[in-house]
Short mmCIF file of C-alpha atoms (C1' of nucleotides) in Angstrom, two decimals:
data_model
loop_
_atom_site.label_atom_id
_atom_site.label_comp_id
_atom_site.label_asym_id
_atom_site.label_seq_id
_atom_site.Cartn_x
_atom_site.Cartn_y
_atom_site.Cartn_z
CA MET A 1 19.22 -0.83 -30.24
CA SER A 2 15.55 -0.89 -29.94
CA ALA A 3 13.85 0.39 -26.89
CA GLU A 4 15.14 -1.50 -23.90
CA PRO A 5 12.30 -3.40 -22.25
CA ARG A 6 13.43 -2.47 -18.72
CA THR A 7 12.04 -4.82 -16.24
CA VAL A 8 9.02 -2.97 -14.55
CA PRO A 9 8.38 -4.37 -11.10
CA LYS A 10 5.16 -6.31 -10.64
CA TYR A 11 4.00 -4.05 -7.88
CA TYR A 12 4.21 -1.09 -10.16
CA LEU A 13 2.08 -2.71 -12.85
CA LEU A 14 -0.43 -3.62 -10.09
CA LYS A 15 -0.31 0.01 -8.83
CA GLU A 16 -1.10 1.43 -12.21
CA GLN A 17 -3.96 -1.01 -12.67
CA LEU A 18 -5.39 -0.10 -9.40
CA ARG A 19 -5.02 3.42 -10.26
CA ASP A 20 -7.18 3.00 -13.34
CA LEU A 21 -9.72 0.98 -11.34
CA VAL A 22 -10.47 3.92 -8.99
CA ARG A 23 -10.03 6.77 -11.49
CA ASN A 24 -13.68 7.69 -11.66
CA ALA A 25 -14.79 6.14 -8.45
CA THR A 26 -16.61 8.11 -5.73
CA PRO A 27 -14.42 9.01 -2.88
CA GLY A 28 -14.93 6.66 0.12
CA THR A 29 -15.70 3.51 -1.98
CA LEU A 30 -14.02 0.47 -0.55
CA ILE A 31 -11.68 -1.45 -2.83
CA PRO A 32 -11.22 -5.29 -2.46
CA THR A 33 -9.21 -6.33 0.66
CA GLU A 34 -5.42 -6.98 0.29
CA ARG A 35 -5.96 -10.61 0.63
CA ALA A 36 -8.56 -10.81 -2.02
CA LEU A 37 -6.34 -8.69 -4.48
CA ALA A 38 -3.43 -10.96 -3.82
CA GLU A 39 -5.34 -13.88 -4.85
CA GLN A 40 -6.99 -12.14 -7.73
CA TYR A 41 -3.76 -10.87 -9.35
CA ALA A 42 -2.05 -14.14 -8.41
CA THR A 43 0.73 -12.42 -6.16
CA SER A 44 1.59 -12.03 -2.63
CA ARG A 45 0.01 -9.62 -0.12
CA THR A 46 3.43 -8.14 0.32
CA THR A 47 3.42 -7.03 -3.28
CA VAL A 48 -0.27 -5.80 -3.14
CA ARG A 49 0.66 -3.73 -0.07
CA GLN A 50 3.63 -2.20 -1.86
CA ALA A 51 1.30 -1.06 -4.71
CA ILE A 52 -1.50 0.16 -2.32
CA GLY A 53 1.18 1.84 -0.18
CA GLU A 54 2.33 4.00 -2.90
CA LEU A 55 -1.20 5.06 -4.10
CA VAL A 56 -1.85 6.06 -0.48
CA ALA A 57 1.30 8.17 -0.45
CA GLU A 58 0.08 9.79 -3.60
CA GLY A 59 -3.25 10.58 -2.10
CA VAL A 60 -5.03 8.31 -4.37
CA LEU A 61 -6.30 5.75 -1.89
CA GLY A 62 -6.56 5.81 1.97
CA ARG A 63 -6.85 2.87 4.38
CA ALA A 64 -7.69 2.17 8.04
CA GLN A 65 -6.94 -0.96 10.16
CA GLY A 66 -9.99 -3.05 10.54
CA ARG A 67 -12.06 -1.03 7.89
CA GLY A 68 -10.34 -1.43 4.62
CA THR A 69 -8.74 0.51 1.76
CA PHE A 70 -10.91 3.18 0.10
CA VAL A 71 -10.73 5.80 -2.64
CA ALA A 72 -9.53 9.20 -1.35
CA PRO A 73 -10.92 12.74 -2.04
CA PRO A 74 -8.99 14.71 -4.57
CA ARG A 75 -5.96 16.82 -3.73
CA SER A 76 -6.95 20.24 -2.43
CA THR A 77 -5.07 23.14 -4.04
CA TYR A 78 -4.04 25.78 -1.55
CA VAL A 79 -2.88 29.22 -2.36
CA ARG A 80 -0.15 30.24 0.01
CA GLN A 81 0.57 33.80 -0.72
CA LEU A 82 0.91 36.60 1.87
CA THR A 83 -2.79 36.18 2.76
CA SER A 84 -4.23 34.23 5.58
CA PHE A 85 -4.85 30.47 5.59
CA SER A 86 -8.54 31.21 6.13
CA ASP A 87 -8.89 33.59 3.31
CA ASP A 88 -7.10 31.23 0.88
CA ALA A 89 -9.35 28.38 1.74
CA ALA A 90 -12.45 30.35 1.51
CA ALA A 91 -11.54 31.63 -2.03
CA GLN A 92 -11.55 27.87 -2.97
CA GLY A 93 -14.84 27.21 -1.18
CA LEU A 94 -13.44 25.09 1.55
CA ALA A 95 -14.28 25.23 5.17
CA SER A 96 -11.00 25.93 6.99
CA SER A 97 -10.38 26.07 10.73
CA SER A 98 -7.54 25.74 13.10
CA THR A 99 -6.92 24.39 16.53
CA VAL A 100 -4.53 26.32 18.66
CA LEU A 101 -2.45 23.84 20.66
CA ASP A 102 -0.23 26.36 22.43
CA VAL A 103 0.27 30.18 22.90
CA SER A 104 3.16 30.95 25.13
CA ARG A 105 6.41 32.73 25.43
CA THR A 106 9.73 30.91 24.92
CA SER A 107 13.28 31.79 24.35
CA ALA A 108 15.19 31.64 20.99
CA ASP A 109 17.32 28.67 20.18
CA ASP A 110 20.32 29.05 17.84
CA ASP A 111 18.22 28.58 14.78
CA ALA A 112 15.40 30.95 15.54
CA ALA A 113 17.90 33.53 16.90
CA ALA A 114 19.92 33.55 13.63
CA ARG A 115 16.81 33.83 11.44
CA LEU A 116 15.16 36.42 13.56
CA ARG A 117 18.38 38.31 14.26
CA VAL A 118 17.96 38.40 17.94
CA PRO A 119 20.25 37.07 20.65
CA VAL A 120 20.18 33.37 21.57
CA GLY A 121 17.78 33.10 24.53
CA ALA A 122 15.83 36.20 23.64
CA GLU A 123 12.02 36.06 24.53
CA LEU A 124 9.82 35.04 21.66
CA ALA A 125 6.08 34.35 21.31
CA ARG A 126 5.29 30.86 20.34
CA VAL A 127 1.98 29.80 18.60
CA GLU A 128 1.43 26.15 17.80
CA ARG A 129 -1.56 25.27 15.60
CA ILE A 130 -3.14 22.51 13.53
CA ARG A 131 -4.73 23.68 10.34
CA LEU A 132 -7.94 21.83 9.15
CA ILE A 133 -9.74 21.70 5.91
CA ASN A 134 -13.26 20.39 6.13
CA GLY A 135 -12.50 19.13 9.58
CA GLU A 136 -9.56 17.19 8.34
CA PRO A 137 -6.12 17.96 9.72
CA LEU A 138 -3.91 19.29 6.99
CA ALA A 139 -0.86 20.90 8.59
CA HIS A 140 0.95 21.21 11.88
CA GLU A 141 2.50 24.72 12.41
CA VAL A 142 4.82 26.26 14.94
CA ALA A 143 5.38 30.03 14.63
CA LEU A 144 7.81 32.14 16.57
CA LEU A 145 7.32 35.81 16.71
CA THR A 146 9.41 38.77 17.96
CA GLY A 147 8.07 41.64 19.98
CA PRO A 148 6.09 41.79 23.21
CA LEU A 149 2.59 41.06 21.73
CA PRO A 150 0.59 41.26 25.06
CA ASP A 151 -2.66 39.23 25.23
CA LEU A 152 -1.74 37.46 22.07
CA ALA A 153 -3.95 34.42 22.95
CA GLN A 154 -7.13 36.44 23.26
CA HIS A 155 -6.42 38.39 20.10
CA LEU A 156 -5.79 35.24 18.09
CA ASP A 157 -8.88 33.68 19.49
CA ARG A 158 -10.97 36.53 18.51
CA THR A 159 -9.80 37.07 14.93
CA GLY A 160 -8.97 33.54 14.20
CA SER A 161 -5.98 34.69 12.16
CA LEU A 162 -2.44 35.27 13.20
CA TYR A 163 -1.69 37.77 10.36
CA THR A 164 -4.90 39.65 11.11
CA ALA A 165 -4.08 39.87 14.75
CA LEU A 166 -0.71 41.08 14.09
CA ARG A 167 -1.84 43.83 11.88
CA GLN A 168 -4.95 44.94 13.72
CA ASP A 169 -3.86 44.56 17.22
CA TYR A 170 -0.06 45.25 17.03
CA GLY A 171 0.44 47.30 13.91
CA ILE A 172 2.69 44.72 12.48
CA ASP A 173 2.26 44.19 8.77
CA ILE A 174 4.16 41.33 7.19
CA VAL A 175 4.79 42.53 3.69
CA GLU A 176 7.41 39.99 2.48
CA ALA A 177 8.23 36.46 3.04
CA GLU A 178 10.73 33.88 2.18
CA ASP A 179 9.56 30.32 2.00
CA THR A 180 11.56 27.07 1.56
CA VAL A 181 9.84 23.95 0.57
CA GLU A 182 11.22 20.45 0.83
CA THR A 183 10.03 16.95 1.20
CA GLN A 184 10.14 14.95 4.37
CA LEU A 185 8.71 11.51 5.48
CA ALA A 186 6.25 11.14 8.32
CA GLY A 187 7.50 9.99 11.63
CA PRO A 188 5.47 8.98 14.70
CA ASP A 189 4.68 12.59 15.74
CA ASP A 190 3.42 13.47 12.35
CA VAL A 191 1.32 10.25 12.23
CA ARG A 192 -0.27 11.12 15.64
CA ILE A 193 -1.06 14.77 14.89
CA LEU A 194 -2.00 14.64 11.32
CA GLY A 195 -3.69 11.10 11.25
CA ILE A 196 -1.55 10.00 8.30
CA GLU A 197 0.63 6.87 8.09
CA MET A 198 4.28 6.21 8.67
CA GLY A 199 6.49 7.15 5.93
CA ALA A 200 3.96 9.23 4.11
CA PRO A 201 5.55 12.17 2.25
CA LEU A 202 5.15 15.60 3.65
CA LEU A 203 5.89 19.09 2.58
CA LEU A 204 8.17 20.86 5.15
CA ILE A 205 7.76 24.52 4.72
CA HIS A 206 9.81 27.11 6.62
CA ARG A 207 8.70 30.80 6.42
CA LEU A 208 10.57 33.85 7.36
CA GLY A 209 8.19 36.91 7.43
CA PHE A 210 9.42 40.42 7.19
CA ALA A 211 7.71 43.57 8.42
CA ALA A 212 7.59 46.84 6.47
CA ASP A 213 10.88 47.89 7.76
CA ASP A 214 12.57 44.77 6.45
CA SER A 215 13.13 43.29 9.83
CA PRO A 216 12.32 39.54 10.21
CA VAL A 217 9.43 39.14 12.75
CA GLU A 218 8.11 35.69 12.05
CA TRP A 219 9.83 32.30 11.83
CA THR A 220 7.54 29.46 11.13
CA ARG A 221 7.90 25.74 10.69
CA SER A 222 4.98 24.05 8.89
CA VAL A 223 4.41 20.46 7.99
CA PHE A 224 1.80 19.71 5.38
CA ARG A 225 0.35 16.57 4.17
CA GLY A 226 1.88 15.87 0.83
CA ASP A 227 -1.03 13.97 -0.42
CA ARG A 228 -3.50 16.70 0.28
CA PHE A 229 -1.75 19.89 -0.40
CA ARG A 230 -0.16 21.87 -3.19
CA PHE A 231 1.99 24.91 -2.64
CA LEU A 232 1.58 27.97 -4.65
CA ALA A 233 3.91 30.90 -4.95
CA ARG A 234 3.59 34.02 -7.27
CA MET A 235 6.81 36.01 -7.65
CA ARG A 236 7.64 39.22 -9.24
CA SER A 237 11.19 39.83 -10.46
CA PRO A 238 13.30 41.82 -8.17
CA GLN A 239 14.04 45.41 -9.43
CA ARG A 240 17.38 45.32 -11.32
CA MET B 1 8.14 -8.01 26.27
CA SER B 2 8.03 -5.22 28.84
CA ALA B 3 5.57 -2.46 28.87
CA GLU B 4 6.02 -0.23 25.86
CA PRO B 5 4.25 3.32 25.99
CA ARG B 6 3.58 3.26 22.28
CA THR B 7 3.98 0.80 19.48
CA VAL B 8 6.73 2.29 17.48
CA PRO B 9 7.69 -0.08 14.68
CA LYS B 10 10.94 -1.95 14.92
CA TYR B 11 12.03 -0.55 11.51
CA TYR B 12 11.62 2.96 12.71
CA LEU B 13 13.77 2.35 15.76
CA LEU B 14 16.33 0.89 13.46
CA LYS B 15 16.08 3.75 11.07
CA GLU B 16 16.72 6.29 13.72
CA GLN B 17 19.80 4.28 14.97
CA LEU B 18 21.13 4.21 11.54
CA ARG B 19 20.56 7.91 11.20
CA ASP B 20 22.64 8.59 14.30
CA LEU B 21 25.36 6.25 13.04
CA VAL B 22 25.99 8.18 9.92
CA ARG B 23 25.27 11.66 11.29
CA ASN B 24 28.79 12.77 11.06
CA ALA B 25 30.15 10.28 8.56
CA THR B 26 31.88 11.34 5.31
CA PRO B 27 29.63 11.08 2.34
CA GLY B 28 30.45 8.01 0.33
CA THR B 29 31.40 5.86 3.25
CA LEU B 30 29.88 2.34 2.88
CA ILE B 31 27.71 1.08 5.75
CA PRO B 32 27.34 -2.69 6.52
CA THR B 33 25.41 -4.82 4.06
CA GLU B 34 21.73 -5.45 4.55
CA ARG B 35 22.37 -9.04 5.59
CA ALA B 36 25.05 -8.09 8.09
CA LEU B 37 22.72 -5.54 9.63
CA ALA B 38 19.91 -7.91 9.85
CA GLU B 39 22.12 -10.24 11.88
CA GLN B 40 23.73 -7.62 13.90
CA TYR B 41 20.19 -6.17 15.05
CA ALA B 42 18.51 -9.60 15.23
CA THR B 43 15.88 -8.72 12.67
CA SER B 44 15.06 -9.82 9.18
CA ARG B 45 16.41 -8.30 5.94
CA THR B 46 12.87 -6.96 5.10
CA THR B 47 12.86 -4.81 8.22
CA VAL B 48 16.42 -3.59 7.52
CA ARG B 49 15.36 -2.78 3.97
CA GLN B 50 12.44 -0.76 5.07
CA ALA B 51 14.58 1.34 7.47
CA ILE B 52 17.28 1.98 4.87
CA GLY B 53 14.51 2.59 2.23
CA GLU B 54 13.19 5.59 4.22
CA LEU B 55 16.56 6.98 4.93
CA VAL B 56 17.23 6.80 1.12
CA ALA B 57 14.04 8.54 0.43
CA GLU B 58 15.18 11.42 2.78
CA GLY B 59 18.45 11.68 1.06
CA VAL B 60 20.51 10.37 4.09
CA LEU B 61 21.64 7.29 2.43
CA GLY B 62 22.12 6.13 -1.14
CA ARG B 63 22.59 2.64 -2.43
CA ALA B 64 23.53 0.68 -5.65
CA GLN B 65 22.94 -2.88 -6.59
CA GLY B 66 26.17 -4.80 -6.36
CA ARG B 67 28.00 -1.96 -4.67
CA GLY B 68 26.40 -1.42 -1.27
CA THR B 69 24.66 1.34 0.75
CA PHE B 70 26.56 4.59 1.51
CA VAL B 71 26.25 7.92 3.17
CA ALA B 72 24.75 10.37 0.82
CA PRO B 73 26.08 14.10 0.39
CA PRO B 74 23.95 16.81 2.12
CA ARG B 75 20.90 18.30 0.47
CA SER B 76 21.67 21.14 -1.80
CA THR B 77 19.66 24.22 -1.21
CA TYR B 78 18.57 25.81 -4.33
CA VAL B 79 17.17 29.26 -4.76
CA ARG B 80 14.50 29.38 -7.46
CA GLN B 81 13.43 32.92 -7.94
CA LEU B 82 13.13 34.66 -11.28
CA THR B 83 16.82 34.20 -11.97
CA SER B 84 18.42 31.39 -14.04
CA PHE B 85 19.24 28.06 -12.75
CA SER B 86 22.94 28.61 -13.54
CA ASP B 87 23.12 31.79 -11.60
CA ASP B 88 21.44 30.37 -8.60
CA ALA B 89 23.79 27.45 -8.42
CA ALA B 90 26.85 29.49 -9.03
CA ALA B 91 25.79 31.76 -6.09
CA GLN B 92 25.96 28.66 -3.84
CA GLY B 93 29.29 27.54 -5.30
CA LEU B 94 27.92 24.63 -7.18
CA ALA B 95 28.86 23.51 -10.67
CA SER B 96 25.68 23.46 -12.69
CA SER B 97 24.97 22.24 -16.18
CA SER B 98 22.19 21.07 -18.29
CA THR B 99 21.73 18.62 -20.98
CA VAL B 100 19.33 19.57 -23.78
CA LEU B 101 17.31 16.54 -24.81
CA ASP B 102 15.07 18.21 -27.27
CA VAL B 103 14.38 21.52 -28.92
CA SER B 104 11.50 21.39 -31.32
CA ARG B 105 8.01 22.74 -32.16
CA THR B 106 4.85 21.09 -31.05
CA SER B 107 1.20 21.80 -30.88
CA ALA B 108 -0.67 22.86 -27.71
CA ASP B 109 -2.66 20.28 -25.86
CA ASP B 110 -5.69 21.22 -23.76
CA ASP B 111 -3.70 21.87 -20.65
CA ALA B 112 -0.99 23.94 -22.32
CA ALA B 113 -3.49 25.88 -24.28
CA ALA B 114 -5.61 26.85 -21.28
CA ARG B 115 -2.42 27.94 -19.35
CA LEU B 116 -0.82 29.90 -22.12
CA ARG B 117 -4.23 31.42 -23.55
CA VAL B 118 -3.69 30.15 -26.98
CA PRO B 119 -6.04 27.82 -29.07
CA VAL B 120 -5.66 24.05 -28.76
CA GLY B 121 -3.27 22.93 -31.40
CA ALA B 122 -1.52 26.28 -31.72
CA GLU B 123 2.26 25.91 -32.45
CA LEU B 124 4.52 26.20 -29.35
CA ALA B 125 8.32 25.72 -28.94
CA ARG B 126 9.27 22.80 -26.81
CA VAL B 127 12.47 22.55 -24.72
CA GLU B 128 13.29 19.40 -22.82
CA ARG B 129 16.32 19.46 -20.54
CA ILE B 130 18.01 17.66 -17.59
CA ARG B 131 19.52 19.86 -15.04
CA LEU B 132 22.67 18.81 -13.27
CA ILE B 133 24.54 19.84 -10.12
CA ASN B 134 28.17 18.63 -9.96
CA GLY B 135 27.33 16.32 -12.78
CA GLU B 136 24.46 14.58 -10.95
CA PRO B 137 21.08 14.76 -12.56
CA LEU B 138 18.84 16.90 -10.37
CA ALA B 139 15.83 17.60 -12.34
CA HIS B 140 13.94 16.85 -15.59
CA GLU B 141 12.17 19.85 -17.18
CA VAL B 142 9.85 20.42 -20.23
CA ALA B 143 9.15 23.95 -21.13
CA LEU B 144 6.54 25.13 -23.57
CA LEU B 145 6.90 28.67 -24.93
CA THR B 146 4.72 30.89 -27.21
CA GLY B 147 6.06 32.81 -30.02
CA PRO B 148 8.06 32.12 -33.21
CA LEU B 149 11.51 31.95 -31.61
CA PRO B 150 13.58 31.20 -34.69
CA ASP B 151 16.90 29.45 -34.11
CA LEU B 152 16.03 28.75 -30.58
CA ALA B 153 18.30 25.68 -30.37
CA GLN B 154 21.38 27.71 -31.45
CA HIS B 155 20.65 30.58 -28.97
CA LEU B 156 20.00 28.11 -26.32
CA ASP B 157 23.33 26.48 -26.97
CA ARG B 158 25.23 29.61 -26.96
CA THR B 159 23.82 31.27 -23.86
CA GLY B 160 23.24 28.03 -21.91
CA SER B 161 20.12 29.71 -20.35
CA LEU B 162 16.64 29.83 -21.52
CA TYR B 163 15.84 33.01 -19.77
CA THR B 164 18.90 34.73 -21.08
CA ALA B 165 18.15 33.59 -24.61
CA LEU B 166 14.55 34.83 -24.26
CA ARG B 167 15.65 38.32 -23.03
CA GLN B 168 18.75 38.80 -25.35
CA ASP B 169 17.63 37.22 -28.55
CA TYR B 170 13.82 37.71 -28.52
CA GLY B 171 13.30 40.69 -26.22
CA ILE B 172 11.11 38.81 -24.05
CA ASP B 173 11.56 39.39 -20.27
CA ILE B 174 9.71 37.02 -17.89
CA VAL B 175 9.09 39.36 -14.92
CA GLU B 176 6.48 37.42 -13.08
CA ALA B 177 5.84 33.77 -12.45
CA GLU B 178 3.48 31.48 -10.72
CA ASP B 179 4.75 28.25 -9.30
CA THR B 180 2.95 25.28 -7.74
CA VAL B 181 4.87 22.79 -5.78
CA GLU B 182 3.56 19.26 -4.86
CA THR B 183 4.91 15.95 -3.92
CA GLN B 184 5.05 12.99 -6.37
CA LEU B 185 6.50 9.46 -6.26
CA ALA B 186 9.20 8.27 -8.87
CA GLY B 187 7.95 5.97 -11.64
CA PRO B 188 10.01 4.05 -14.20
CA ASP B 189 10.68 7.12 -16.37
CA ASP B 190 11.79 9.18 -13.51
CA VAL B 191 14.12 6.38 -12.36
CA ARG B 192 15.63 6.12 -15.86
CA ILE B 193 16.14 9.86 -16.24
CA LEU B 194 17.31 10.92 -12.71
CA GLY B 195 18.97 7.67 -11.66
CA ILE B 196 16.92 7.48 -8.47
CA GLU B 197 14.92 4.65 -7.11
CA MET B 198 11.32 3.61 -7.58
CA GLY B 199 8.97 5.31 -5.17
CA ALA B 200 11.46 8.11 -4.16
CA PRO B 201 9.59 11.29 -3.36
CA LEU B 202 10.02 14.05 -5.97
CA LEU B 203 9.00 17.66 -6.24
CA LEU B 204 6.78 18.24 -9.08
CA ILE B 205 6.71 21.89 -9.94
CA HIS B 206 4.79 23.69 -12.52
CA ARG B 207 5.74 27.23 -13.54
CA LEU B 208 3.67 29.82 -15.57
CA GLY B 209 5.87 32.69 -16.60
CA PHE B 210 4.45 36.15 -17.56
CA ALA B 211 6.11 38.68 -19.79
CA ALA B 212 6.07 42.47 -19.04
CA ASP B 213 2.60 42.80 -20.66
CA ASP B 214 1.11 40.26 -18.24
CA SER B 215 0.65 37.69 -21.08
CA PRO B 216 1.66 34.08 -20.24
CA VAL B 217 4.63 32.99 -22.32
CA GLU B 218 6.12 29.98 -20.57
CA TRP B 219 4.41 26.87 -19.25
CA THR B 220 7.06 24.41 -17.54
CA ARG B 221 6.81 21.18 -15.75
CA SER B 222 9.67 20.22 -13.62
CA VAL B 223 10.44 17.16 -11.66
CA PHE B 224 13.13 17.71 -8.96
CA ARG B 225 14.71 15.04 -6.75
CA GLY B 226 13.09 15.47 -3.37
CA ASP B 227 16.15 14.23 -1.40
CA ARG B 228 18.67 16.69 -3.00
CA PHE B 229 16.47 19.85 -3.55
CA ARG B 230 14.77 22.52 -1.63
CA PHE B 231 12.50 25.04 -3.25
CA LEU B 232 12.77 28.72 -2.24
CA ALA B 233 10.39 31.52 -2.96
CA ARG B 234 10.55 34.98 -1.90
CA MET B 235 7.32 37.06 -2.11
CA ARG B 236 6.18 40.61 -1.75
CA SER B 237 2.71 41.47 -0.50
CA PRO B 238 0.42 42.41 -3.48
CA GLN B 239 -0.61 46.08 -3.40
CA ARG B 240 -3.90 46.53 -1.62
"C1'" DC C 1 51.24 -6.03 -19.21
"C1'" DC C 2 46.34 -5.50 -20.26
"C1'" DC C 3 41.89 -7.31 -20.87
"C1'" DC C 4 38.09 -10.51 -20.58
"C1'" DC C 5 35.23 -13.51 -18.09
"C1'" DA C 6 33.79 -16.33 -14.32
"C1'" DG C 7 32.48 -16.31 -9.80
"C1'" DC C 8 31.23 -13.75 -5.58
"C1'" DT C 9 29.00 -10.10 -3.25
"C1'" DT C 10 25.38 -6.84 -2.80
"C1'" DG C 11 21.03 -4.79 -3.40
"C1'" DG C 12 16.00 -5.64 -5.79
"C1'" DA C 13 11.84 -8.14 -6.01
"C1'" DC C 14 8.96 -11.48 -4.34
"C1'" DT C 15 6.86 -15.45 -1.67
"C1'" DA C 16 4.10 -17.61 1.77
"C1'" DG C 17 3.31 -17.48 5.69
"C1'" DA C 18 2.83 -15.86 11.30
"C1'" DC C 19 1.10 -12.85 14.78
"C1'" DC C 20 -0.88 -8.37 16.32
"C1'" DA C 21 -4.33 -4.40 16.57
"C1'" DA C 22 -8.23 -1.91 15.20
"C1'" DT C 23 -12.77 -2.21 13.43
"C1'" DT C 24 -16.98 -4.27 12.20
"C1'" DT C 25 -20.36 -7.73 12.69
"C1'" DA C 26 -22.70 -11.39 14.90
"C1'" DT C 27 -24.43 -13.21 19.20
"C1'" DG C 28 -26.20 -14.01 23.48
"C1'" DT C 29 -28.11 -11.95 27.70
"C1'" DG C 30 -30.71 -9.01 30.91
"C1'" DC D 1 -35.01 -3.93 22.61
"C1'" DA D 2 -30.54 -2.38 24.39
"C1'" DC D 3 -26.13 -3.46 25.24
"C1'" DA D 4 -21.90 -5.93 26.42
"C1'" DT D 5 -19.21 -9.47 24.46
"C1'" DA D 6 -17.32 -12.70 21.47
"C1'" DA D 7 -16.00 -13.77 16.67
"C1'" DA D 8 -14.77 -12.60 12.10
"C1'" DT D 9 -12.48 -9.30 9.19
"C1'" DT D 10 -8.91 -6.27 7.75
"C1'" DG D 11 -4.92 -3.67 7.77
"C1'" DG D 12 0.13 -3.40 10.28
"C1'" DT D 13 4.40 -5.53 11.21
"C1'" DC D 14 7.60 -9.00 10.82
"C1'" DT D 15 9.99 -13.49 9.62
"C1'" DA D 16 12.92 -16.53 6.88
"C1'" DG D 17 13.76 -17.59 3.19
"C1'" DT D 18 14.29 -17.77 -2.86
"C1'" DC D 19 15.58 -16.10 -7.16
"C1'" DC D 20 17.39 -12.28 -10.05
"C1'" DA D 21 20.47 -8.36 -11.65
"C1'" DA D 22 24.26 -5.29 -11.31
"C1'" DG D 23 28.90 -4.28 -9.56
"C1'" DC D 24 33.37 -5.94 -8.06
"C1'" DT D 25 37.30 -9.07 -7.97
"C1'" DG D 26 40.74 -12.12 -9.22
"C1'" DG D 27 42.69 -15.39 -12.24
"C1'" DG D 28 43.98 -16.96 -16.98
"C1'" DG D 29 44.89 -16.00 -21.76
"C1'" DG D 30 46.62 -13.08 -25.42
#
DNA sequence: CCCCCAGCTTGGACTAGACCAATTTATGTG
DNA sequence: CACATAAATTGGTCTAGTCCAAGCTGGGGG
């Protein structure tokens, strides 16, 4: 048989037309309103919203209630090796910063205890941060760390980097890490913290960091905006 | 209505209720039909569809036209280091296989030429495959390779692994790789090849593989189901 | 007994609205 | 002119349907 003309949904055709429309547009430019597009393309607002919704999820468009729908800035690549967030961003000419929401001591739950090889209930340091690029929230991160780590808040505040503080102030050098990356959809908490919309795709990244003696010392859960972030890993083959 | 602290959408409440309902259910179990759920929860079918749609995107539920909506099997973790797909899957007790769609020779486009450091139009080997786990399509992959690689199709067919064929038959050992991971939404092609639904979140992975002499020899674009796959990277700190 | 096909069920796409909430814009007042 | 306020605009959520396409089921004919 010849190529089967599978029925492509109308919203998908509209989506690709809109993608072409904004391909070379300046970020921030407003596109026509949903109601105007519905009339222009002789369809319903529901269909227009589905098309726009997917382009928003892909980071092509952005939108705000009462303001309109606009062209989004391009996706920022981000190198996430065993370097610090700030160094990575600086290497790409981006202004990075982070807001520390919490530095405290907590006790290990089942999951953290298993990962860090400590007893359940063992005392851990907890660091919760929001990572920003050019002032825009990019990720939400909660790190759990073994060891006493006295005055962690001050050291963090001074160096601005968790890895730097660990190395300089506590002599802990994280030389190896295991990252898992998976997709997740934004819920109300993510919406509030990252300023994204419900159901937006996120990259959920877990990191287990190892010190020089191969003991796990860091267990971090990060949620990155899927429309603004690209994970990069460089790996060498293990010695056979 | 009574005082609500926050405006949580009704579809989200329903989504979480449904998530609880199927938490300990056996994969494959059918849940009530959309029309039944709409009546049961005193809402419209549109709202029910939005709730179910997100659970499908997360891999909690699956659905098929004419059949119904059912509990999906759990997400399979997948170790993607510098080992082969088949070895990784076997280590987790999963039956992996792959369907070779195409083995041919092609010419480098701008992107591939830049990555592999060859002139635009240079001849490359092209291998297009579908990766399956337990008979279910998990990923679609197109690899571009430098070098003459005579009889690649036969060697691939015999070993069943691209990396093994490269090492055993051509003496090419890929010892280092650079992977980028980002989110993408499924379009008509992805739907056809992977049997997923429109707009489902995918993990788009690009890999640049290096031989022992640090020359790039492999440039691969992979699209993995975001609801079934978890990327894993293990990294050592670069020598300072 | 098996197989084919018609009819039913179920999800997929879409419509044409309604009402709400956030934002911008216009307007009136001190 | 400055500023509070009202009106219009725009996206966010939801309703109550229609029509279509794919899978399932049961009955009739070979």
